[in-house]
Amino acid sequence: MPDVHVTIDGTEIAVPSGSTVLEAARIAGIEVDTLCDHPAIEPIGACRICLVEVEKQRALQPACTFPVSDGMVVHTRSEKVVGARKFVLQLLFSERNHFCMFCQMSGSCELQNLAYKYELDHWQFNRPMPTYAVDASREYFVMDHNRCILCRRCIRVCDELVGNGTLGLKNRGADAVIIADLDVPFGESSCISCGTCLQVCPTGALMDRASAYMGASDQVERVKSRCMGCPVGCGTELVVRDGQVIRVEGDWDAEPNKGLLCVVGRFDPQHEVRERVRKPLVRQGDAWSIADGEAAYGLVAEKVAAAGDSVATVASGFVTLEEAQALGSAVRGRKFYMYDLPQTDRTATMADLDEADLFIVTEMDLSLDFQVAGMAVKRGVRKRGARLILVGEGENGLADWASMRVGRADLAKVIAMAKSAERPVVVSGPAGLAAAREIVSAVPAASLASFAPGGNGRGLCDAGFGQTYAGDAAKVTVVVAGETSQVEPGLLDALKKQEFVVVVASYREPWDQVADVILPMPTAFEKSGTTVCADGQAGQVVAAMSTRVPTLEATIGMVAEAIR
Amino acid sequence: MTEPIYRANVLVCAGTGCASSGSRSTMAALEAEVQRRGLQNEVRVVETGCRGFCAMGPIVIVYPEGIFYCQVKPEDVEELVEETLVKGRVVSRLVYEVPDTQQAVPLYEQIPFYSKQQRITLRNCGVIDPESIDEYIARGGYEALGKVLQEMTPSQVIDEVKASGLRGRGGAGFLTGLKWQFTAQAAGDIKYVVCNADEGDPGAFMDRSILEGDPHSVIEGMMICGYSVGAHEGYIYCRAEYPLAIKRLHLAIEKAHEYGLMGKDIFGSGFDFELIVKEGAGAFVCGEETALIASVEGRRGEPRPRPPFPANQGLWDRPTNVNNVKSYANVAQIIRNGAEWFSKIGTPKSPGTAIFALTGKVQNTGLIEVPMGITLREIIYDIGGGVPDGKQFKAVQTGGPLGGCLPASGLDLQVDFDSLRAAGAVMGSGGMIVVDEDTCMVEFCKYFLTFATAESCGKCVPCRVGGRRMLELLTRISEGQGTMADIEMIEEIARGMDSDSLCALGQLTPGPVLSALRYFRDEFEAHVLEGRCPAKQCVALTSFYIDPAACKGCGICKRACPVQVIEGDRRMIHIINQDGCIKCGTCQEVCPFDSVIKLSGETIEVPTELIPVGSFGK
């Protein structure tokens, strides 16, 4: 795009043609206040906070949507502009309940910040303050319409990014209200509780139950890390206050998720109810005793030493690459991955998903599992008109999105369609992997996104844990579980048959059913390391809180010490 | 079977106004009567579109003479057929009488309501059977399309429309030809033409009348536009509240297909064109072109900021030309008669005619078409017949709920896009409401503001919240609670809405209030400073009193009072207990001696207890 020359507040700059005034101002280093605008979504020019004066235009224009043209002269701080912004703010404050001191967003609220900046020290207009019922029907977060400014960020992220289209508006004008589906309680709607709306809400209208009133933006630190919940490997921002992670947000700058998270990554850790393992536990018959450190590590050392090479180590996806390497060099015997192995040929990246014109999803429900990948599929179907074929029977949350559903026997039909597509992507879980492989091998243009439970499967494969655990007999079985809660009953049954089972885990359940000794392990919030996601990209897990629970490396060290 | 040659045509208006006053039963009665007398091969009864003179409906015109019958009821039909169609005589009791002189005017073209009008856009309305494509063709229909497709290049068409000076009849008055040129020049191989038939102003029915009375004129205009901008598909966005218009559009499209005037390879020119009718759900804001486009696409009807303009990025992001019904309806005639012919009608800067739905306090309400440049006085007094019941003219509102009002001093203003705008009113899409001395301007503004705020989509803050705040302030003033600061605040909100709102709905919502404050500020101030409503309309500021000197003690008012707050007895002076009075005005209506008076901002001395009639003050 050729450059055009514009003058903003007296500064002449060259910006790419097609830029908006807001983008041009940012290039010029001039800050223009916004409210309904958000960098991750398309601007709509609704709130009128970003109004600027464009010479030769009768009315003020929204910087977020107004395109620049050559020779344009823009004023972003003129008296008229400031007056308009104050006017809009005054109107917003007159609309609903904006008594900041009672709101958990006070101190972090974009509306409040603007009010301070534009020196709103009184209410100018009448404020009838209509009352709206608070919708607390969702498990993780609450919608308080009384604090809503109708900026529609929530509706837009749900539509543009999540692809779910759950949120919308009812009524017109001053009576407009955000609704879910056809105005059902949020908890009964098609909402998948990904929380993207919560993350973009500029006011206190959407409130996180876990972190409400726990800290304003200037009282918290933010640590960029990575989710280990599944192989999508989403970048996160851990919001920390007083050494505690109070909330998880999606990292807008991170690939592959670009700010999105699912319920597993965003809410599950904050709503964990299992009992934490902080000290070693040793089984005594049906009871457990908190063991003195030395005794527990000594017992494990004794068993391991006696087992010789008959040791099986089983790692979950919550084990980092560094932890796996430490295990690899310290523990003898065979190494297993807890779940199905990830496949690594012709891997589709999230970018491939975002360009696909045909999705073939085999034997999995992307509305429940690997939701962030599911969002890419929904986006593709809704926004780009991509087609979706679901292979396999049974209930599927994406059934309404699908243009076709076929049984496993009809793969020939699917292959024929895939051959006529330009950029087909096959998405599969472990169950559908055989069918997925068959399609991909028949269609040269197709790529494959294969997801298996567990976050760091590829990293563990690379570190030598390249076999799926199938109950292999050993004298000592070491399960390095981390915080995983994805445990198949089959795994527990297999472990029950083993002679001696040591589990290194953050939480007691469900391992207390099978273990002889449970050793503590930090959660992903408490440790740093590397995780490799499904498309082969490495990501850094960064500790956001300190813990007295020993690292896995320290645990290995203590066991080794006890052997000597 | 060949159609018989009729000696007489009886045109029955079935436009909105006449249909509501019962023209369908009149029509049925006429058809039955003609049958009964065996005249069906001599006399043809035709259902037409709107004739405009709605106040006089149902209207029946008998041709070839052009006898104009008003308010024809089914029971008048036998006499009408007997006298006019059998004996060739005029039924004088059914012809129009000029109210002031009682002079009977039997012939259509001599009626003052019509004599100052110039029907260009509406030339077929009320004249042809709108369901007959043959009648449209007989009046020169589709000639222009043929000419365009066979003799003109697209750019010649655009040049011709530009040369005519036609300005958009949706209200803003942008040059139609220039708009077409933008769409024609926009990059892209798929383009659309869209007709905005989302007429939503209360009381306006110009677009409806054209679609119901002459649908082919709009279709032909759209096809000419499509050819000139390079579009092969058009959409007519018509509100679902216009079922007859929708039915006739569908029929017209079907007929045009049947006649080879639409579809593939029209007139063998290689030009293809299809037209789709999209029914709107009746949101006023969908008359805004970007909201209309969103609605056609199946999204919530809300405007988006422009640029990009629809000419570059419209329906499904393709270049799209959006024009009003009236704009398209003028096109075929411009092509047929030439740009020069059109540009000589009206004024140089606003050529052509304007159509108004003339309503309110005028004798002759209805649909009128006048050359641009005519004065408001000519419209209201010569065509409209002035204010009825000897009342004083107070103001005229043009441009509908987003327009503005003008006082008596503005009556000699020329009606065209620029003069009205300069005076604080707008052309709008053509509503014209006349009010008399009994209308309070605060209430008047409240009415329009209530409409505009109810129709705000809620997307941008100034319109969504500003309109509501302004309405609250106006309500306060009308209830006598207002302050002078409230008036200033109204003006401040108005300025903010005008300059900061996203679309024309928000920008123009303050129009009626601003113009009323400009011309009738004293009336607002009377509410605030004196607690007085000069028009005695604001309920909170008016009181009813029984004039003790005039009361005869008959007790009628006491018996009629629905809340029983009138105290009185036989031959005693009656008294209204002000505390309980709901100001319904029933006492004033029923008093045979006109002794109940309505006051605002003043009181009169009344007795404190019941005293005999005639004894007060003695």
Short mmCIF file of C-alpha atoms in Angstrom, two decimals, chain A residues 44-48 51 57-62 65-67 80 83-85 87-89 91-92 94-95 124-129 148-152 169-176, chain B residues 282-285 300 302-308 453-466 468-469 472-473 476 489 492-503 507:
data_model
loop_
_atom_site.label_atom_id
_atom_site.label_comp_id
_atom_site.label_asym_id
_atom_site.label_seq_id
_atom_site.Cartn_x
_atom_site.Cartn_y
_atom_site.Cartn_z
CA ILE A 44 -17.46 -0.09 14.98
CA GLY A 45 -17.34 3.60 15.87
CA ALA A 46 -20.12 3.23 18.42
CA CYS A 47 -19.03 4.85 21.68
CA ARG A 48 -17.83 8.15 20.15
CA LEU A 51 -14.05 11.38 18.04
CA GLN A 57 -15.81 17.25 7.68
CA ARG A 58 -19.03 18.75 9.04
CA ALA A 59 -19.24 16.56 12.12
CA LEU A 60 -16.60 15.00 14.35
CA GLN A 61 -15.44 11.61 13.11
CA PRO A 62 -14.53 8.43 15.01
CA THR A 65 -13.12 3.80 11.70
CA PHE A 66 -12.36 6.94 9.70
CA PRO A 67 -9.88 6.18 6.91
CA LYS A 80 -14.30 20.72 20.35
CA GLY A 83 -15.86 18.84 24.75
CA ALA A 84 -17.36 15.98 22.75
CA ARG A 85 -15.55 13.36 24.82
CA PHE A 87 -20.24 15.07 26.68
CA VAL A 88 -20.15 11.37 25.79
CA LEU A 89 -18.69 10.47 29.19
CA LEU A 91 -24.02 10.76 29.04
CA LEU A 92 -22.54 7.35 29.83
CA SER A 94 -25.98 9.28 33.44
CA GLU A 95 -27.15 6.06 31.84
CA GLN A 124 -24.12 16.92 34.61
CA PHE A 125 -27.26 15.13 33.52
CA ASN A 126 -30.26 13.60 35.14
CA ARG A 127 -29.67 9.96 36.05
CA PRO A 128 -32.86 7.94 36.38
CA MET A 129 -30.77 4.79 36.87
CA CYS A 148 -22.83 -2.15 31.14
CA ILE A 149 -22.09 0.69 28.70
CA LEU A 150 -23.24 -1.26 25.63
CA CYS A 151 -19.85 -1.02 23.94
CA ARG A 152 -20.53 -4.47 22.55
CA LEU A 169 -28.72 -7.35 21.90
CA LYS A 170 -32.38 -7.03 22.61
CA ASN A 171 -34.47 -3.89 22.41
CA ARG A 172 -33.53 -0.61 20.82
CA GLY A 173 -32.09 2.70 21.94
CA ALA A 174 -31.80 3.36 25.63
CA ASP A 175 -33.59 0.09 26.36
CA ALA A 176 -30.94 -2.03 24.65
CA GLY B 282 -40.43 -1.74 10.58
CA ALA B 283 -37.50 -0.14 12.39
CA PHE B 284 -37.31 3.54 11.51
CA VAL B 285 -33.50 3.46 11.61
CA ARG B 300 -29.59 -6.27 13.27
CA GLU B 302 -28.01 -0.62 12.72
CA PRO B 303 -26.00 2.01 10.90
CA ARG B 304 -22.24 1.88 10.67
CA PRO B 305 -19.92 4.82 10.23
CA ARG B 306 -19.37 6.11 6.71
CA PRO B 307 -16.92 6.08 4.94
CA PRO B 308 -16.78 3.55 3.45
CA THR B 453 -35.74 8.11 21.01
CA ALA B 454 -37.93 5.03 20.68
CA GLU B 455 -36.46 4.46 17.24
CA SER B 456 -32.83 5.06 18.20
CA CYS B 457 -30.94 1.85 17.58
CA GLY B 458 -28.81 2.30 20.68
CA LYS B 459 -25.46 1.86 19.03
CA CYS B 460 -23.88 5.26 19.62
CA VAL B 461 -23.95 7.01 22.97
CA PRO B 462 -25.07 10.53 21.96
CA CYS B 463 -28.25 9.29 20.31
CA ARG B 464 -29.01 6.49 22.75
CA VAL B 465 -28.51 8.49 25.93
CA GLY B 466 -28.68 12.09 24.73
CA ARG B 468 -33.42 10.14 26.44
CA ARG B 469 -31.97 12.92 28.62
CA GLU B 472 -36.69 13.95 30.30
CA LEU B 473 -35.85 17.66 30.31
CA ARG B 476 -39.98 18.40 33.07
CA MET B 489 -29.01 21.93 28.76
CA GLU B 492 -26.18 21.64 24.83
CA ILE B 493 -27.37 18.07 24.33
CA ALA B 494 -28.77 19.07 20.95
CA ARG B 495 -25.41 20.44 19.83
CA GLY B 496 -23.62 17.33 21.06
CA MET B 497 -26.06 14.95 19.36
CA ASP B 498 -25.81 16.89 16.13
CA SER B 499 -22.05 16.81 15.99
CA ASP B 500 -21.22 13.52 17.71
CA SER B 501 -23.87 10.99 16.68
CA LEU B 502 -23.08 8.16 14.33
CA CYS B 503 -25.87 8.54 11.81
CA GLN B 507 -27.73 13.99 14.31
#
